[in-house]
């Protein structure tokens, strides 16, 4: 499961490759989007939100993707061999004159109005790496269900967005707490270190 920092890095690579450029190739290989053509639209930006990627296009459209366990986005130069996996695993191709972004094994891929992004990311807690990071709010969110296991609470993206299994395990190790401990039983000094 990719951690939030991996998604932020992917967003940065995609933004650098695509933002400000017109789409010259558009191929969305999921049944619901099979007839969608983004060719001619300019990519405005690529923004991470927790583990979600939001690729915004002119005209008020956003391509929402989520990597889940093994999805990935790769960026290729013209003529470069695509090496992210077999062709049948490709779910999205967004090309410009300078670069092509290819989404492999994307379990979530949907097109929505940019004004409706809140419908797919509005439930998320503060993003660990985002401009809205609020450690106090994240801690309040975590402690709101004191009977919940620490590890489960850390993985709940509604509490704080961007933590996966590796970071959950590392955080528990660093504060010396088992992930099965009810979060309400976590001593205050350890809770504040989260």
PDB file of C-alpha atoms in Angstrom:
ATOM      1  CA  UNK A   1       0.000   0.000   0.000  1.00  0.00           C
ATOM      2  CA  UNK A   2       1.677   3.281  -1.050  1.00  0.00           C
ATOM      3  CA  UNK A   3       2.220   5.772   1.725  1.00  0.00           C
ATOM      4  CA  UNK A   4       1.216   9.410   1.358  1.00  0.00           C
ATOM      5  CA  UNK A   5       4.751  10.516   0.527  1.00  0.00           C
ATOM      6  CA  UNK A   6       4.816   8.143  -2.469  1.00  0.00           C
ATOM      7  CA  UNK A   7       1.605   9.694  -3.743  1.00  0.00           C
ATOM      8  CA  UNK A   8       3.008  13.204  -3.230  1.00  0.00           C
ATOM      9  CA  UNK A   9       6.122  12.220  -5.204  1.00  0.00           C
ATOM     10  CA  UNK A  10       3.973  10.781  -7.995  1.00  0.00           C
ATOM     11  CA  UNK A  11       1.911  13.984  -8.065  1.00  0.00           C
ATOM     12  CA  UNK A  12       5.064  16.080  -8.296  1.00  0.00           C
ATOM     13  CA  UNK A  13       6.378  13.967 -11.216  1.00  0.00           C
ATOM     14  CA  UNK A  14       3.034  14.137 -13.024  1.00  0.00           C
ATOM     15  CA  UNK A  15       2.660  17.868 -12.389  1.00  0.00           C
ATOM     16  CA  UNK A  16       6.167  18.574 -13.705  1.00  0.00           C
ATOM     17  CA  UNK A  17       5.519  16.473 -16.808  1.00  0.00           C
ATOM     18  CA  UNK A  18       1.991  17.605 -17.673  1.00  0.00           C
ATOM     19  CA  UNK A  19       0.968  20.917 -16.096  1.00  0.00           C
ATOM     20  CA  UNK A  20       0.508  23.797 -18.494  1.00  0.00           C
ATOM     21  CA  UNK A  21       0.490  21.561 -21.556  1.00  0.00           C
ATOM     22  CA  UNK A  22      -2.270  20.536 -23.925  1.00  0.00           C
ATOM     23  CA  UNK A  23      -3.235  16.878 -24.028  1.00  0.00           C
ATOM     24  CA  UNK A  24      -2.341  15.276 -27.370  1.00  0.00           C
ATOM     25  CA  UNK A  25      -3.281  11.719 -26.408  1.00  0.00           C
ATOM     26  CA  UNK A  26      -6.031  10.549 -24.098  1.00  0.00           C
ATOM     27  CA  UNK A  27      -6.909   6.912 -23.476  1.00  0.00           C
ATOM     28  CA  UNK A  28      -8.872   5.967 -20.351  1.00  0.00           C
ATOM     29  CA  UNK A  29      -9.194   2.194 -20.279  1.00  0.00           C
ATOM     30  CA  UNK A  30     -12.047   1.622 -17.897  1.00  0.00           C
ATOM     31  CA  UNK A  31     -15.542   0.910 -19.247  1.00  0.00           C
ATOM     32  CA  UNK A  32     -17.181   3.982 -17.720  1.00  0.00           C
ATOM     33  CA  UNK A  33     -14.598   6.297 -19.324  1.00  0.00           C
ATOM     34  CA  UNK A  34     -14.009   4.459 -22.602  1.00  0.00           C
ATOM     35  CA  UNK A  35     -15.552   7.232 -24.723  1.00  0.00           C
ATOM     36  CA  UNK A  36     -14.020  10.168 -22.830  1.00  0.00           C
ATOM     37  CA  UNK A  37     -11.523  12.198 -24.843  1.00  0.00           C
ATOM     38  CA  UNK A  38      -9.438  14.815 -23.046  1.00  0.00           C
ATOM     39  CA  UNK A  39      -7.407  15.664 -26.157  1.00  0.00           C
ATOM     40  CA  UNK A  40      -6.960  19.412 -26.578  1.00  0.00           C
ATOM     41  CA  UNK A  41      -7.548  20.255 -22.914  1.00  0.00           C
ATOM     42  CA  UNK A  42      -4.721  21.814 -20.943  1.00  0.00           C
ATOM     43  CA  UNK A  43      -3.583  20.079 -17.772  1.00  0.00           C
ATOM     44  CA  UNK A  44      -3.824  22.708 -15.042  1.00  0.00           C
ATOM     45  CA  UNK A  45      -2.192  20.804 -12.204  1.00  0.00           C
ATOM     46  CA  UNK A  46      -1.797  17.474 -10.458  1.00  0.00           C
ATOM     47  CA  UNK A  47      -2.535  17.612  -6.751  1.00  0.00           C
ATOM     48  CA  UNK A  48      -2.227  14.921  -4.093  1.00  0.00           C
ATOM     49  CA  UNK A  49      -4.772  14.665  -1.304  1.00  0.00           C
ATOM     50  CA  UNK A  50      -3.860  11.916   1.132  1.00  0.00           C
ATOM     51  CA  UNK A  51      -3.429   8.906  -1.128  1.00  0.00           C
ATOM     52  CA  UNK A  52      -5.607  10.347  -3.902  1.00  0.00           C
ATOM     53  CA  UNK A  53      -4.321  12.018  -7.077  1.00  0.00           C
ATOM     54  CA  UNK A  54      -6.359  14.791  -8.665  1.00  0.00           C
ATOM     55  CA  UNK A  55      -5.353  15.703 -12.226  1.00  0.00           C
ATOM     56  CA  UNK A  56      -7.179  18.897 -13.141  1.00  0.00           C
ATOM     57  CA  UNK A  57      -7.939  19.930 -16.707  1.00  0.00           C
ATOM     58  CA  UNK A  58      -9.230  23.150 -18.189  1.00  0.00           C
ATOM     59  CA  UNK A  59     -12.962  23.182 -18.522  1.00  0.00           C
ATOM     60  CA  UNK A  60     -13.521  22.177 -14.905  1.00  0.00           C
ATOM     61  CA  UNK A  61     -12.712  18.459 -15.135  1.00  0.00           C
ATOM     62  CA  UNK A  62     -10.654  16.351 -12.721  1.00  0.00           C
ATOM     63  CA  UNK A  63      -9.310  12.850 -13.265  1.00  0.00           C
ATOM     64  CA  UNK A  64      -9.343  11.189  -9.842  1.00  0.00           C
ATOM     65  CA  UNK A  65      -7.084   8.189  -9.287  1.00  0.00           C
ATOM     66  CA  UNK A  66      -6.076   6.135  -6.275  1.00  0.00           C
ATOM     67  CA  UNK A  67      -3.185   3.669  -6.284  1.00  0.00           C
ATOM     68  CA  UNK A  68      -4.501   1.363  -3.519  1.00  0.00           C
ATOM     69  CA  UNK A  69      -2.102  -1.599  -3.185  1.00  0.00           C
ATOM     70  CA  UNK A  70      -0.167  -1.729  -6.435  1.00  0.00           C
ATOM     71  CA  UNK A  71      -1.245   1.022  -8.807  1.00  0.00           C
ATOM     72  CA  UNK A  72       1.355   3.392 -10.238  1.00  0.00           C
ATOM     73  CA  UNK A  73       1.811   6.306 -12.604  1.00  0.00           C
ATOM     74  CA  UNK A  74       4.900   6.406 -14.833  1.00  0.00           C
ATOM     75  CA  UNK A  75       6.119   9.277 -17.002  1.00  0.00           C
ATOM     76  CA  UNK A  76       7.858   8.652 -20.325  1.00  0.00           C
ATOM     77  CA  UNK A  77       9.626  10.788 -22.913  1.00  0.00           C
ATOM     78  CA  UNK A  78       8.580  10.467 -26.572  1.00  0.00           C
ATOM     79  CA  UNK A  79       9.900   7.197 -27.976  1.00  0.00           C
ATOM     80  CA  UNK A  80      10.847   5.814 -24.560  1.00  0.00           C
ATOM     81  CA  UNK A  81       9.812   2.203 -23.947  1.00  0.00           C
ATOM     82  CA  UNK A  82       6.989   1.877 -21.419  1.00  0.00           C
ATOM     83  CA  UNK A  83       8.157  -0.385 -18.621  1.00  0.00           C
ATOM     84  CA  UNK A  84       5.528  -0.208 -15.874  1.00  0.00           C
ATOM     85  CA  UNK A  85       3.922  -3.557 -16.642  1.00  0.00           C
ATOM     86  CA  UNK A  86       2.161  -5.460 -19.395  1.00  0.00           C
ATOM     87  CA  UNK A  87      -0.105  -3.511 -21.707  1.00  0.00           C
ATOM     88  CA  UNK A  88      -3.272  -5.109 -20.349  1.00  0.00           C
ATOM     89  CA  UNK A  89      -2.559  -3.449 -16.968  1.00  0.00           C
ATOM     90  CA  UNK A  90      -2.629   0.072 -18.406  1.00  0.00           C
ATOM     91  CA  UNK A  91      -5.708   1.983 -17.247  1.00  0.00           C
ATOM     92  CA  UNK A  92      -4.870   5.542 -18.332  1.00  0.00           C
ATOM     93  CA  UNK A  93      -2.696   7.332 -20.858  1.00  0.00           C
ATOM     94  CA  UNK A  94      -2.411  11.119 -20.790  1.00  0.00           C
ATOM     95  CA  UNK A  95       0.071  12.400 -23.344  1.00  0.00           C
ATOM     96  CA  UNK A  96       1.399  15.823 -24.270  1.00  0.00           C
ATOM     97  CA  UNK A  97       3.919  16.835 -26.912  1.00  0.00           C
ATOM     98  CA  UNK A  98       6.738  16.420 -24.374  1.00  0.00           C
ATOM     99  CA  UNK A  99       5.723  13.582 -22.036  1.00  0.00           C
ATOM    100  CA  UNK A 100       3.285  10.722 -21.626  1.00  0.00           C
ATOM    101  CA  UNK A 101       1.883   9.675 -18.249  1.00  0.00           C
ATOM    102  CA  UNK A 102       0.776   6.051 -18.047  1.00  0.00           C
ATOM    103  CA  UNK A 103      -1.324   4.717 -15.168  1.00  0.00           C
ATOM    104  CA  UNK A 104      -0.840   1.018 -14.424  1.00  0.00           C
ATOM    105  CA  UNK A 105      -3.147  -1.168 -12.312  1.00  0.00           C
ATOM    106  CA  UNK A 106      -5.233   1.806 -11.140  1.00  0.00           C
ATOM    107  CA  UNK A 107      -8.159   0.362  -9.173  1.00  0.00           C
ATOM    108  CA  UNK A 108      -9.827   3.777  -8.917  1.00  0.00           C
ATOM    109  CA  UNK A 109     -10.075   5.976 -11.993  1.00  0.00           C
ATOM    110  CA  UNK A 110     -12.950   8.379 -12.473  1.00  0.00           C
ATOM    111  CA  UNK A 111     -13.649  11.680 -14.160  1.00  0.00           C
ATOM    112  CA  UNK A 112     -15.600  14.303 -12.253  1.00  0.00           C
ATOM    113  CA  UNK A 113     -16.232  18.000 -12.235  1.00  0.00           C
ATOM    114  CA  UNK A 114     -13.494  19.843 -10.371  1.00  0.00           C
ATOM    115  CA  UNK A 115     -16.237  21.486  -8.308  1.00  0.00           C
ATOM    116  CA  UNK A 116     -17.211  17.985  -7.105  1.00  0.00           C
ATOM    117  CA  UNK A 117     -13.771  16.899  -5.839  1.00  0.00           C
ATOM    118  CA  UNK A 118     -15.096  17.127  -2.286  1.00  0.00           C
ATOM    119  CA  UNK A 119     -17.244  14.081  -3.046  1.00  0.00           C
ATOM    120  CA  UNK A 120     -14.141  11.888  -3.324  1.00  0.00           C
ATOM    121  CA  UNK A 121     -11.720  13.571  -0.889  1.00  0.00           C
ATOM    122  CA  UNK A 122     -13.914  15.658   1.408  1.00  0.00           C
ATOM    123  CA  UNK A 123     -14.071  12.897   4.010  1.00  0.00           C
ATOM    124  CA  UNK A 124     -10.301  12.868   4.540  1.00  0.00           C
ATOM    125  CA  UNK A 125      -8.645  14.171   7.665  1.00  0.00           C
ATOM    126  CA  UNK A 126      -5.678  16.556   7.592  1.00  0.00           C
ATOM    127  CA  UNK A 127      -3.091  15.540   4.983  1.00  0.00           C
ATOM    128  CA  UNK A 128       0.283  14.781   6.595  1.00  0.00           C
ATOM    129  CA  UNK A 129       2.124  16.461   3.727  1.00  0.00           C
ATOM    130  CA  UNK A 130      -0.542  18.895   2.623  1.00  0.00           C
ATOM    131  CA  UNK A 131      -0.904  22.610   3.207  1.00  0.00           C
ATOM    132  CA  UNK A 132      -3.862  21.909   5.513  1.00  0.00           C
ATOM    133  CA  UNK A 133      -1.851  19.777   7.980  1.00  0.00           C
ATOM    134  CA  UNK A 134      -3.161  20.357  11.491  1.00  0.00           C
ATOM    135  CA  UNK A 135      -1.549  18.052  14.053  1.00  0.00           C
ATOM    136  CA  UNK A 136      -3.974  19.066  16.796  1.00  0.00           C
ATOM    137  CA  UNK A 137      -7.005  18.240  14.639  1.00  0.00           C
ATOM    138  CA  UNK A 138      -5.433  14.930  13.624  1.00  0.00           C
ATOM    139  CA  UNK A 139      -4.881  14.010  17.281  1.00  0.00           C
ATOM    140  CA  UNK A 140      -8.464  14.991  18.153  1.00  0.00           C
ATOM    141  CA  UNK A 141      -9.684  12.810  15.293  1.00  0.00           C
ATOM    142  CA  UNK A 142      -7.575   9.875  16.472  1.00  0.00           C
ATOM    143  CA  UNK A 143      -8.803  10.154  20.069  1.00  0.00           C
ATOM    144  CA  UNK A 144     -12.486  10.567  19.140  1.00  0.00           C
ATOM    145  CA  UNK A 145     -13.061   6.792  19.379  1.00  0.00           C
ATOM    146  CA  UNK A 146     -11.014   5.798  22.470  1.00  0.00           C
ATOM    147  CA  UNK A 147     -11.913   2.101  22.234  1.00  0.00           C
ATOM    148  CA  UNK A 148     -10.472   1.804  18.729  1.00  0.00           C
ATOM    149  CA  UNK A 149      -7.129   0.051  18.233  1.00  0.00           C
ATOM    150  CA  UNK A 150      -4.235   2.458  17.674  1.00  0.00           C
ATOM    151  CA  UNK A 151      -3.183   0.817  14.394  1.00  0.00           C
ATOM    152  CA  UNK A 152      -6.715   0.867  13.025  1.00  0.00           C
ATOM    153  CA  UNK A 153      -7.158   4.526  13.999  1.00  0.00           C
ATOM    154  CA  UNK A 154      -3.888   5.478  12.282  1.00  0.00           C
ATOM    155  CA  UNK A 155      -4.959   3.777   9.052  1.00  0.00           C
ATOM    156  CA  UNK A 156      -8.358   5.480   9.002  1.00  0.00           C
ATOM    157  CA  UNK A 157      -7.880   8.233   6.428  1.00  0.00           C
ATOM    158  CA  UNK A 158     -10.730  10.215   7.992  1.00  0.00           C
ATOM    159  CA  UNK A 159      -8.490  10.821  11.010  1.00  0.00           C
ATOM    160  CA  UNK A 160      -5.391  11.848   9.097  1.00  0.00           C
ATOM    161  CA  UNK A 161      -4.667  11.260   5.445  1.00  0.00           C
ATOM    162  CA  UNK A 162      -1.564   9.608   4.061  1.00  0.00           C
ATOM    163  CA  UNK A 163      -0.616   6.837   6.496  1.00  0.00           C
ATOM    164  CA  UNK A 164      -0.295   3.268   5.242  1.00  0.00           C
ATOM    165  CA  UNK A 165       0.801   0.040   6.893  1.00  0.00           C
ATOM    166  CA  UNK A 166       4.511   0.844   6.956  1.00  0.00           C
ATOM    167  CA  UNK A 167       4.124   4.242   8.610  1.00  0.00           C
ATOM    168  CA  UNK A 168       1.511   2.838  10.999  1.00  0.00           C
ATOM    169  CA  UNK A 169       3.935   0.137  12.122  1.00  0.00           C
ATOM    170  CA  UNK A 170       6.864   2.546  12.384  1.00  0.00           C
ATOM    171  CA  UNK A 171       4.858   5.062  14.414  1.00  0.00           C
ATOM    172  CA  UNK A 172       3.741   2.372  16.845  1.00  0.00           C
ATOM    173  CA  UNK A 173       7.335   1.167  17.174  1.00  0.00           C
ATOM    174  CA  UNK A 174       8.724   4.671  17.705  1.00  0.00           C
ATOM    175  CA  UNK A 175       6.332   5.457  20.543  1.00  0.00           C
ATOM    176  CA  UNK A 176       6.649   1.958  22.016  1.00  0.00           C
ATOM    177  CA  UNK A 177       2.994   0.968  21.697  1.00  0.00           C
ATOM    178  CA  UNK A 178       1.351  -2.090  20.214  1.00  0.00           C
ATOM    179  CA  UNK A 179      -1.011  -1.359  17.311  1.00  0.00           C
ATOM    180  CA  UNK A 180      -3.738  -3.312  19.154  1.00  0.00           C
ATOM    181  CA  UNK A 181      -3.754  -0.975  22.159  1.00  0.00           C
ATOM    182  CA  UNK A 182      -7.045   0.923  22.430  1.00  0.00           C
ATOM    183  CA  UNK A 183      -6.059   4.480  21.561  1.00  0.00           C
ATOM    184  CA  UNK A 184      -7.848   5.820  24.639  1.00  0.00           C
ATOM    185  CA  UNK A 185      -5.372   3.865  26.793  1.00  0.00           C
ATOM    186  CA  UNK A 186      -2.376   5.491  25.131  1.00  0.00           C
ATOM    187  CA  UNK A 187      -0.533   7.624  27.709  1.00  0.00           C
ATOM    188  CA  UNK A 188      -0.725  11.366  26.991  1.00  0.00           C
ATOM    189  CA  UNK A 189       3.040  11.678  26.380  1.00  0.00           C
ATOM    190  CA  UNK A 190       2.901   8.957  23.706  1.00  0.00           C
ATOM    191  CA  UNK A 191      -0.256  10.384  22.147  1.00  0.00           C
ATOM    192  CA  UNK A 192       1.397  13.783  21.784  1.00  0.00           C
ATOM    193  CA  UNK A 193       4.403  12.134  20.073  1.00  0.00           C
ATOM    194  CA  UNK A 194       2.149  10.718  17.377  1.00  0.00           C
TER     195      UNK A 194
END
